[in-house]
Amino acid sequence: MSELSEAYASHVVPTYGRFDLDIESGAGCRVRDFEGREYLDFGAGIAVCSLGHSHPEVTAAVADQASRLVHCSNLYRTAPQAQLAQRLVEITGPGKAFFCNSGAEANEGLIKLARRFGSATSRHRILTFTNSFHGRTLACIAATGQEKVKKDFGPLPEGFAHLPFNDLEAVRAAVDEKTIAILVEPIQGEGGIHPATPEFLRGLRELCDDRGMLLLFDEVQCGLGRTGDWCGWRSIGEGVEPDGVSWAKGIANGFPLGSFWVSSKKFDERGPLCDLLGPGSHGTTYGGNPVCCAASLKVLEIIERDGLLAKSSELGNALAAALKSLESPLIQEIRDIGLMVGVELSPDFPKTKRTPALEVVNRAMAAGLLLIPSGERVIRFLPPLNVDSREIDEAVQKFAAVLKGVSTAA
Ligand SMILES: Cc1ncc(COP(=O)(O)O)c(C=O)c1O
């Protein structure tokens, strides 16, 4: 047992199932443990470090901002928050941005937006999807379409129903007089990399328009470049635009920042939707903190400057193609969109003590490759957007060797 694992066991609330790895530092696509052993990190902190670890320009932007102002609360204005809001509006469309500290908080804000919007017509019900993941606050676990996150935490906020993903008929049938919004991940991440179909997103938009409901996209995992577009939903198809969007993860390369955008559309006499949450209605002390906003501005600048949207799309295709070319009988399916690549293992995966996903991820870690499990049988490859083709080759080779090792051991 390492010193760190003893300290965690004694002093850290054991909410996380952690891997047996103590990380000392990271640079680019690699992290190191305390013995100096290197790991190729194809998880990027669960789709967070879009520019890799300790990106020097992000570090410099943070140091510069921290040397001038770290925090002043939302009682006052700061330049990084204003600039970042402007950038997010440019990326997304006419509207306004709110800042918080995590993905769950960003979704919580969208849920509050929907509730306030619905208060005028006594509607509060929000439709979400089976296998979705929206975060760990009470409202977000109520919104999440997975029973395991809700267990023992009831009573939960009511008014959420989970429908089968990509099943428009089921959604149409579920809308009732109390329904006010649909919250959907355009690409389900924790659920195992499942993209929505273009027809599904289009159908949801039409349904929301017909019934005066809000269409809300949770882009916490798939947003801001990972799919090869700033907006994950636009990688799926053009022509569908949401009324609200949540982000976190890749927004600031590891600095804790979440955000939601709200459209300036006018639905009723209360005015633009983006002004519905007025003074005193919502907030958080650290939200839009100047250091995190400075980090985010630098991240978005570098993604644009270095053409990383196009690159992540190209390299994602190359990664998925290389994984498909392994033609391993242990792989059932590979689903990919940009640098969100999910490998679903076969139901005939040899019996092991751990789930198939955990077996493979642990073996990959032992071989110097970090990957992210998703449920029992899916493994996610979520490298930084500035990964290069040699790193992709190296990861695929290591992964192939791991699968071979499993077949040989069986
Ligand atoms: C789609 C999605 N929404 C929300 C969240 C919650 O984000 P956070 O962990 O920052 O609260 C996650 C985290 O994995 C996510 O993938």
Short mmCIF file of C-alpha atoms and ligand atoms in Angstrom, two decimals:
data_model
loop_
_atom_site.label_atom_id
_atom_site.label_comp_id
_atom_site.label_asym_id
_atom_site.label_seq_id
_atom_site.Cartn_x
_atom_site.Cartn_y
_atom_site.Cartn_z
CA MET A 1 0.00 0.00 0.00
CA SER A 2 1.49 3.38 -0.93
CA GLU A 3 1.69 6.23 1.54
CA LEU A 4 -0.90 8.11 -0.49
CA SER A 5 -3.33 5.23 -0.58
CA GLU A 6 -3.04 4.91 3.22
CA ALA A 7 -3.68 8.63 3.61
CA TYR A 8 -6.72 8.42 1.34
CA ALA A 9 -8.04 5.36 3.18
CA SER A 10 -7.72 7.18 6.51
CA HIS A 11 -8.81 10.69 5.62
CA VAL A 12 -10.72 10.94 2.33
CA VAL A 13 -14.43 10.05 2.15
CA PRO A 14 -14.42 6.97 -0.07
CA THR A 15 -16.92 8.13 -2.71
CA TYR A 16 -14.69 7.31 -5.68
CA GLY A 17 -13.65 3.91 -7.00
CA ARG A 18 -10.02 4.85 -7.64
CA PHE A 19 -7.38 3.01 -9.63
CA ASP A 20 -4.23 2.02 -7.80
CA LEU A 21 -2.09 4.84 -9.20
CA ASP A 22 -0.55 7.87 -7.49
CA ILE A 23 0.07 10.65 -9.99
CA GLU A 24 2.87 13.09 -9.33
CA SER A 25 2.90 15.27 -12.45
CA GLY A 26 1.78 15.56 -16.04
CA ALA A 27 2.87 17.19 -19.28
CA GLY A 28 1.05 17.05 -22.61
CA CYS A 29 -0.46 13.63 -23.18
CA ARG A 30 1.52 11.96 -20.37
CA VAL A 31 1.44 11.71 -16.60
CA ARG A 32 4.09 10.33 -14.24
CA ASP A 33 3.82 8.44 -10.98
CA PHE A 34 6.12 8.96 -7.99
CA GLU A 35 8.59 6.36 -9.26
CA GLY A 36 8.96 8.30 -12.51
CA ARG A 37 6.97 5.78 -14.51
CA GLU A 38 5.19 7.38 -17.47
CA TYR A 39 1.64 6.75 -18.64
CA LEU A 40 0.11 7.80 -21.93
CA ASP A 41 -3.07 9.52 -20.77
CA PHE A 42 -5.96 8.85 -23.13
CA GLY A 43 -8.51 9.89 -20.52
CA ALA A 44 -7.32 13.50 -20.12
CA GLY A 45 -8.88 13.74 -16.66
CA ILE A 46 -12.20 12.43 -18.09
CA ALA A 47 -12.35 14.70 -21.14
CA VAL A 48 -11.12 17.73 -19.20
CA CYS A 49 -7.52 18.49 -20.24
CA SER A 50 -8.26 19.30 -23.88
CA LEU A 51 -4.79 20.78 -24.35
CA GLY A 52 -3.00 18.11 -22.31
CA HIS A 53 -1.51 18.44 -18.86
CA SER A 54 0.11 21.65 -17.62
CA HIS A 55 -0.10 23.43 -20.97
CA PRO A 56 2.58 26.16 -20.68
CA GLU A 57 0.44 28.91 -22.22
CA VAL A 58 -2.52 28.12 -19.96
CA THR A 59 -0.19 28.03 -16.95
CA ALA A 60 1.20 31.44 -17.95
CA ALA A 61 -2.30 32.92 -18.41
CA VAL A 62 -3.31 31.61 -14.97
CA ALA A 63 -0.13 32.88 -13.31
CA ASP A 64 -0.57 36.28 -14.92
CA GLN A 65 -4.21 36.57 -13.81
CA ALA A 66 -3.42 35.21 -10.32
CA SER A 67 -0.71 37.83 -9.90
CA ARG A 68 -3.33 40.56 -10.47
CA LEU A 69 -6.64 39.29 -9.08
CA VAL A 70 -7.72 35.83 -7.94
CA HIS A 71 -11.21 36.57 -6.67
CA CYS A 72 -13.48 39.49 -5.94
CA SER A 73 -16.99 37.84 -5.87
CA ASN A 74 -19.86 38.53 -8.21
CA LEU A 75 -20.64 41.79 -6.45
CA TYR A 76 -18.24 43.35 -8.96
CA ARG A 77 -17.27 42.99 -12.63
CA THR A 78 -14.03 41.50 -13.98
CA ALA A 79 -12.66 41.54 -17.52
CA PRO A 80 -12.02 37.76 -17.93
CA GLN A 81 -15.66 36.92 -17.07
CA ALA A 82 -16.99 39.49 -19.57
CA GLN A 83 -14.60 38.34 -22.31
CA LEU A 84 -15.39 34.67 -21.77
CA ALA A 85 -19.14 35.28 -21.84
CA GLN A 86 -18.69 37.14 -25.13
CA ARG A 87 -16.63 34.28 -26.59
CA LEU A 88 -19.20 31.65 -25.56
CA VAL A 89 -21.99 33.71 -27.10
CA GLU A 90 -19.96 34.02 -30.34
CA ILE A 91 -19.53 30.25 -30.38
CA THR A 92 -23.12 29.39 -29.56
CA GLY A 93 -25.47 32.12 -30.74
CA PRO A 94 -27.34 35.19 -29.52
CA GLY A 95 -27.87 34.91 -25.77
CA LYS A 96 -25.99 35.20 -22.49
CA ALA A 97 -23.71 33.00 -20.34
CA PHE A 98 -23.74 32.23 -16.61
CA PHE A 99 -20.69 30.88 -14.77
CA CYS A 100 -20.41 28.29 -12.03
CA ASN A 101 -17.86 25.68 -10.99
CA SER A 102 -18.84 22.28 -12.35
CA GLY A 103 -21.00 20.41 -14.82
CA ALA A 104 -23.58 19.47 -12.22
CA GLU A 105 -23.98 23.11 -11.24
CA ALA A 106 -24.33 24.12 -14.88
CA ASN A 107 -27.16 21.58 -15.31
CA GLU A 108 -28.70 22.62 -12.01
CA GLY A 109 -28.85 26.14 -13.47
CA LEU A 110 -30.56 24.91 -16.64
CA ILE A 111 -33.07 23.01 -14.51
CA LYS A 112 -33.81 26.16 -12.52
CA LEU A 113 -34.14 28.10 -15.78
CA ALA A 114 -36.70 25.53 -17.01
CA ARG A 115 -38.61 25.65 -13.71
CA ARG A 116 -38.79 29.44 -13.76
CA PHE A 117 -39.78 29.43 -17.43
CA GLY A 118 -42.53 26.90 -16.65
CA SER A 119 -43.79 28.74 -13.58
CA ALA A 120 -45.86 31.06 -15.79
CA THR A 121 -47.88 28.11 -17.13
CA SER A 122 -47.64 25.80 -14.08
CA ARG A 123 -45.38 23.36 -15.91
CA HIS A 124 -42.29 21.86 -14.27
CA ARG A 125 -41.70 18.40 -15.73
CA ILE A 126 -38.40 17.75 -17.56
CA LEU A 127 -37.78 14.82 -19.88
CA THR A 128 -34.32 13.20 -19.91
CA PHE A 129 -32.98 9.89 -21.23
CA THR A 130 -32.09 6.39 -20.17
CA ASN A 131 -28.35 6.04 -19.49
CA SER A 132 -27.87 9.79 -19.41
CA PHE A 133 -25.59 11.42 -16.85
CA HIS A 134 -26.09 14.97 -15.64
CA GLY A 135 -24.11 15.20 -12.39
CA ARG A 136 -24.34 14.43 -8.68
CA THR A 137 -26.44 17.15 -7.04
CA LEU A 138 -29.92 16.05 -5.96
CA ALA A 139 -31.63 17.61 -8.98
CA CYS A 140 -28.96 16.21 -11.31
CA ILE A 141 -29.25 12.66 -9.98
CA ALA A 142 -33.01 13.00 -10.34
CA ALA A 143 -32.39 14.07 -13.96
CA THR A 144 -29.87 11.28 -14.63
CA GLY A 145 -31.32 8.20 -16.29
CA GLN A 146 -29.35 5.65 -14.26
CA GLU A 147 -30.77 4.05 -11.12
CA LYS A 148 -27.36 3.46 -9.52
CA VAL A 149 -26.71 7.18 -8.93
CA LYS A 150 -30.04 7.63 -7.09
CA LYS A 151 -29.85 4.66 -4.72
CA ASP A 152 -30.54 5.63 -1.06
CA PHE A 153 -30.69 9.38 -1.77
CA GLY A 154 -34.46 9.83 -1.92
CA PRO A 155 -36.72 11.62 -1.78
CA LEU A 156 -35.38 13.32 -4.90
CA PRO A 157 -36.79 16.46 -6.51
CA GLU A 158 -39.75 15.25 -8.51
CA GLY A 159 -40.71 15.99 -12.08
CA PHE A 160 -38.18 14.06 -14.16
CA ALA A 161 -38.97 11.20 -16.53
CA HIS A 162 -36.41 9.14 -18.47
CA LEU A 163 -37.19 8.09 -22.02
CA PRO A 164 -35.33 5.75 -24.37
CA PHE A 165 -32.54 7.64 -26.17
CA ASN A 166 -33.04 8.21 -29.92
CA ASP A 167 -36.70 7.15 -29.67
CA LEU A 168 -38.71 10.14 -30.82
CA GLU A 169 -42.08 8.40 -30.60
CA ALA A 170 -41.50 7.60 -26.94
CA VAL A 171 -40.68 11.25 -26.24
CA ARG A 172 -43.74 12.50 -28.14
CA ALA A 173 -45.92 10.13 -26.14
CA ALA A 174 -44.40 11.25 -22.83
CA VAL A 175 -45.03 14.99 -23.22
CA ASP A 176 -47.97 16.06 -21.07
CA GLU A 177 -49.50 19.36 -19.91
CA LYS A 178 -46.88 19.64 -17.14
CA THR A 179 -43.82 19.14 -19.38
CA ILE A 180 -41.63 22.20 -19.80
CA ALA A 181 -38.26 21.03 -21.14
CA ILE A 182 -36.16 18.27 -22.64
CA LEU A 183 -32.59 17.91 -21.33
CA VAL A 184 -30.35 15.75 -23.50
CA GLU A 185 -26.67 14.98 -24.03
CA PRO A 186 -26.20 15.21 -27.82
CA ILE A 187 -23.56 12.51 -27.32
CA GLN A 188 -24.02 10.42 -24.19
CA GLY A 189 -20.59 10.19 -22.54
CA GLU A 190 -20.82 8.33 -19.22
CA GLY A 191 -23.48 6.16 -20.85
CA GLY A 192 -20.83 4.77 -23.23
CA ILE A 193 -20.41 7.21 -26.19
CA HIS A 194 -23.81 7.11 -27.86
CA PRO A 195 -24.43 9.95 -30.33
CA ALA A 196 -27.99 11.15 -30.90
CA THR A 197 -29.18 10.73 -34.46
CA PRO A 198 -29.75 13.90 -36.53
CA GLU A 199 -33.45 12.97 -36.90
CA PHE A 200 -33.80 12.60 -33.15
CA LEU A 201 -32.35 16.06 -32.42
CA ARG A 202 -34.44 17.57 -35.20
CA GLY A 203 -37.57 15.85 -33.87
CA LEU A 204 -36.89 17.09 -30.32
CA ARG A 205 -36.51 20.63 -31.63
CA GLU A 206 -39.81 20.43 -33.52
CA LEU A 207 -41.57 18.94 -30.51
CA CYS A 208 -40.26 21.72 -28.25
CA ASP A 209 -41.33 24.35 -30.76
CA ASP A 210 -44.82 22.84 -31.09
CA ARG A 211 -45.37 22.54 -27.35
CA GLY A 212 -43.64 25.73 -26.13
CA MET A 213 -40.93 23.74 -24.31
CA LEU A 214 -37.21 24.38 -23.89
CA LEU A 215 -34.61 22.23 -25.61
CA LEU A 216 -31.58 22.01 -23.32
CA PHE A 217 -28.29 20.38 -24.34
CA ASP A 218 -25.88 18.98 -21.74
CA GLU A 219 -22.53 19.48 -23.47
CA VAL A 220 -20.47 19.05 -20.30
CA GLN A 221 -18.53 16.13 -21.78
CA CYS A 222 -18.98 16.54 -25.53
CA GLY A 223 -18.78 20.33 -25.84
CA LEU A 224 -16.16 22.89 -26.82
CA GLY A 225 -14.14 20.96 -29.36
CA ARG A 226 -14.09 17.29 -28.43
CA THR A 227 -16.37 16.22 -31.28
CA GLY A 228 -14.53 18.31 -33.89
CA ASP A 229 -16.87 21.28 -33.51
CA TRP A 230 -17.29 23.85 -30.76
CA CYS A 231 -20.81 22.52 -30.37
CA GLY A 232 -21.26 18.77 -30.13
CA TRP A 233 -24.79 19.01 -31.54
CA ARG A 234 -23.50 20.65 -34.73
CA SER A 235 -21.21 17.63 -35.33
CA ILE A 236 -24.38 15.58 -35.52
CA GLY A 237 -26.25 17.77 -37.97
CA GLU A 238 -26.84 21.36 -38.95
CA GLY A 239 -30.06 23.25 -38.42
CA VAL A 240 -30.99 22.33 -34.85
CA GLU A 241 -30.23 24.93 -32.19
CA PRO A 242 -30.99 24.65 -28.47
CA ASP A 243 -32.49 27.13 -26.01
CA GLY A 244 -29.89 26.40 -23.33
CA VAL A 245 -26.52 24.62 -23.15
CA SER A 246 -24.35 23.50 -20.22
CA TRP A 247 -20.55 23.15 -20.27
CA ALA A 248 -17.73 22.25 -17.87
CA LYS A 249 -14.86 19.74 -18.24
CA GLY A 250 -12.94 20.85 -21.38
CA ILE A 251 -13.83 24.51 -20.86
CA ALA A 252 -10.72 25.40 -18.82
CA ASN A 253 -8.24 22.49 -19.15
CA GLY A 254 -8.67 21.42 -15.52
CA PHE A 255 -9.46 24.67 -13.74
CA PRO A 256 -12.87 24.29 -12.07
CA LEU A 257 -15.32 26.15 -14.25
CA GLY A 258 -18.81 25.39 -15.46
CA SER A 259 -21.13 27.53 -17.52
CA PHE A 260 -24.51 27.63 -19.15
CA TRP A 261 -25.69 29.62 -22.11
CA VAL A 262 -29.26 30.77 -22.58
CA SER A 263 -30.78 31.93 -25.85
CA SER A 264 -32.08 35.46 -26.32
CA LYS A 265 -35.28 34.08 -27.87
CA LYS A 266 -38.49 35.69 -26.57
CA PHE A 267 -41.10 33.09 -25.68
CA ASP A 268 -43.57 35.29 -23.83
CA GLU A 269 -44.17 38.74 -22.38
CA ARG A 270 -41.43 38.17 -19.81
CA GLY A 271 -38.86 39.08 -22.49
CA PRO A 272 -35.69 37.29 -23.67
CA LEU A 273 -35.14 33.86 -22.11
CA CYS A 274 -31.57 34.86 -21.21
CA ASP A 275 -32.90 37.55 -18.84
CA LEU A 276 -35.37 35.29 -17.03
CA LEU A 277 -32.95 34.51 -14.19
CA GLY A 278 -32.73 38.02 -12.81
CA PRO A 279 -30.82 39.49 -9.83
CA GLY A 280 -31.04 37.29 -6.73
CA SER A 281 -32.46 34.27 -8.58
CA HIS A 282 -29.27 32.24 -8.92
CA GLY A 283 -25.58 32.46 -8.13
CA THR A 284 -22.45 30.98 -6.60
CA THR A 285 -19.57 32.68 -4.82
CA TYR A 286 -16.77 31.45 -7.10
CA GLY A 287 -18.73 31.49 -10.36
CA GLY A 288 -16.84 33.19 -13.17
CA ASN A 289 -13.73 33.47 -11.04
CA PRO A 290 -11.17 35.54 -13.00
CA VAL A 291 -8.42 32.89 -12.83
CA CYS A 292 -10.66 30.13 -14.22
CA CYS A 293 -12.05 32.48 -16.88
CA ALA A 294 -8.51 33.50 -17.90
CA ALA A 295 -7.61 29.80 -18.24
CA SER A 296 -10.71 29.19 -20.34
CA LEU A 297 -10.09 32.17 -22.63
CA LYS A 298 -6.59 30.85 -23.30
CA VAL A 299 -7.91 27.32 -23.97
CA LEU A 300 -10.48 28.57 -26.48
CA GLU A 301 -7.87 30.84 -28.12
CA ILE A 302 -5.41 27.96 -28.58
CA ILE A 303 -8.05 25.56 -29.92
CA GLU A 304 -8.92 28.18 -32.55
CA ARG A 305 -5.33 29.26 -33.31
CA ASP A 306 -4.01 25.72 -33.68
CA GLY A 307 -6.91 24.44 -35.76
CA LEU A 308 -7.69 21.80 -33.13
CA LEU A 309 -11.34 21.38 -34.13
CA ALA A 310 -10.41 20.02 -37.55
CA LYS A 311 -7.45 18.12 -36.08
CA SER A 312 -9.51 16.43 -33.39
CA SER A 313 -11.98 15.32 -35.99
CA GLU A 314 -9.18 13.92 -38.23
CA LEU A 315 -7.29 12.27 -35.40
CA GLY A 316 -10.49 10.90 -33.90
CA ASN A 317 -11.28 9.25 -37.23
CA ALA A 318 -7.73 7.85 -37.38
CA LEU A 319 -7.97 6.50 -33.83
CA ALA A 320 -11.35 4.86 -34.45
CA ALA A 321 -10.13 3.38 -37.76
CA ALA A 322 -6.99 1.96 -36.12
CA LEU A 323 -9.07 0.41 -33.31
CA LYS A 324 -11.51 -1.07 -35.85
CA SER A 325 -8.60 -2.51 -37.83
CA LEU A 326 -7.62 -4.61 -34.80
CA GLU A 327 -10.65 -6.76 -35.66
CA SER A 328 -10.49 -8.23 -32.17
CA PRO A 329 -13.17 -10.77 -31.30
CA LEU A 330 -13.20 -9.15 -27.85
CA ILE A 331 -14.65 -5.96 -29.39
CA GLN A 332 -18.34 -5.83 -30.14
CA GLU A 333 -18.62 -2.27 -31.49
CA ILE A 334 -16.68 0.98 -31.78
CA ARG A 335 -18.61 4.26 -31.63
CA ASP A 336 -16.86 7.52 -32.31
CA ILE A 337 -17.36 11.18 -32.96
CA GLY A 338 -14.21 13.31 -33.01
CA LEU A 339 -12.05 12.43 -30.03
CA MET A 340 -14.85 10.71 -28.15
CA VAL A 341 -14.24 7.07 -28.94
CA GLY A 342 -16.03 4.23 -27.16
CA VAL A 343 -15.00 0.60 -27.48
CA GLU A 344 -17.77 -1.76 -26.45
CA LEU A 345 -16.40 -5.13 -25.40
CA SER A 346 -18.07 -8.34 -26.46
CA PRO A 347 -20.70 -9.97 -24.23
CA ASP A 348 -18.52 -13.10 -24.64
CA PHE A 349 -15.56 -11.39 -22.95
CA PRO A 350 -13.83 -14.04 -20.78
CA LYS A 351 -15.10 -14.18 -17.18
CA THR A 352 -12.83 -12.25 -14.81
CA LYS A 353 -13.20 -11.05 -11.20
CA ARG A 354 -13.68 -7.49 -12.41
CA THR A 355 -16.08 -6.21 -15.04
CA PRO A 356 -14.70 -6.50 -18.59
CA ALA A 357 -14.18 -2.72 -18.76
CA LEU A 358 -12.29 -2.63 -15.46
CA GLU A 359 -10.21 -5.67 -16.43
CA VAL A 360 -9.07 -4.00 -19.67
CA VAL A 361 -8.54 -0.57 -18.13
CA ASN A 362 -6.43 -2.04 -15.30
CA ARG A 363 -4.36 -4.07 -17.72
CA ALA A 364 -3.88 -1.01 -19.94
CA MET A 365 -2.75 1.00 -16.93
CA ALA A 366 -0.20 -1.68 -16.09
CA ALA A 367 1.01 -1.37 -19.70
CA GLY A 368 1.35 2.42 -19.34
CA LEU A 369 -1.91 3.55 -20.98
CA LEU A 370 -4.72 5.36 -19.12
CA LEU A 371 -8.27 4.80 -20.40
CA ILE A 372 -11.70 5.43 -18.89
CA PRO A 373 -14.30 2.73 -18.23
CA SER A 374 -17.95 3.39 -18.88
CA GLY A 375 -20.39 0.95 -17.34
CA GLU A 376 -19.44 -2.72 -17.43
CA ARG A 377 -18.37 -3.14 -21.03
CA VAL A 378 -17.38 0.17 -22.60
CA ILE A 379 -13.94 1.78 -22.61
CA ARG A 380 -13.55 5.42 -23.53
CA PHE A 381 -10.60 6.93 -25.37
CA LEU A 382 -10.71 10.70 -24.66
CA PRO A 383 -7.21 12.03 -25.39
CA PRO A 384 -6.36 15.74 -25.49
CA LEU A 385 -7.37 17.52 -28.70
CA ASN A 386 -3.70 18.20 -29.44
CA VAL A 387 -2.72 14.52 -29.29
CA ASP A 388 -0.46 13.54 -32.21
CA SER A 389 -0.55 10.57 -34.56
CA ARG A 390 2.47 8.89 -32.91
CA GLU A 391 0.70 8.98 -29.56
CA ILE A 392 -2.38 7.49 -31.22
CA ASP A 393 -0.28 4.68 -32.74
CA GLU A 394 1.35 4.02 -29.38
CA ALA A 395 -2.03 3.87 -27.61
CA VAL A 396 -3.51 1.52 -30.19
CA GLN A 397 -0.46 -0.77 -30.00
CA LYS A 398 -0.66 -0.91 -26.22
CA PHE A 399 -4.41 -1.55 -26.37
CA ALA A 400 -3.92 -4.34 -28.93
CA ALA A 401 -1.33 -5.98 -26.65
CA VAL A 402 -3.75 -5.75 -23.71
CA LEU A 403 -6.53 -7.46 -25.69
CA LYS A 404 -4.09 -10.16 -26.80
CA GLY A 405 -3.09 -10.67 -23.16
CA VAL A 406 -6.75 -11.15 -22.19
CA SER A 407 -7.29 -13.70 -25.00
CA THR A 408 -4.15 -15.63 -24.04
CA ALA A 409 -5.07 -15.69 -20.34
CA ALA A 410 -8.62 -16.94 -21.09
C1 LIG B 1 -22.67 14.91 -19.65
C2 LIG B 1 -22.27 15.26 -18.25
N1 LIG B 1 -23.02 16.12 -17.56
C3 LIG B 1 -22.70 16.49 -16.30
C4 LIG B 1 -21.58 15.97 -15.68
C5 LIG B 1 -21.24 16.40 -14.28
O1 LIG B 1 -20.14 17.25 -14.33
P1 LIG B 1 -19.31 17.53 -12.99
O2 LIG B 1 -18.67 16.24 -12.60
O3 LIG B 1 -18.33 18.60 -13.38
O4 LIG B 1 -20.28 18.01 -11.96
C6 LIG B 1 -20.77 15.06 -16.37
C7 LIG B 1 -19.60 14.46 -15.73
O5 LIG B 1 -19.11 13.43 -16.12
C8 LIG B 1 -21.12 14.69 -17.69
O6 LIG B 1 -20.40 13.82 -18.40
#
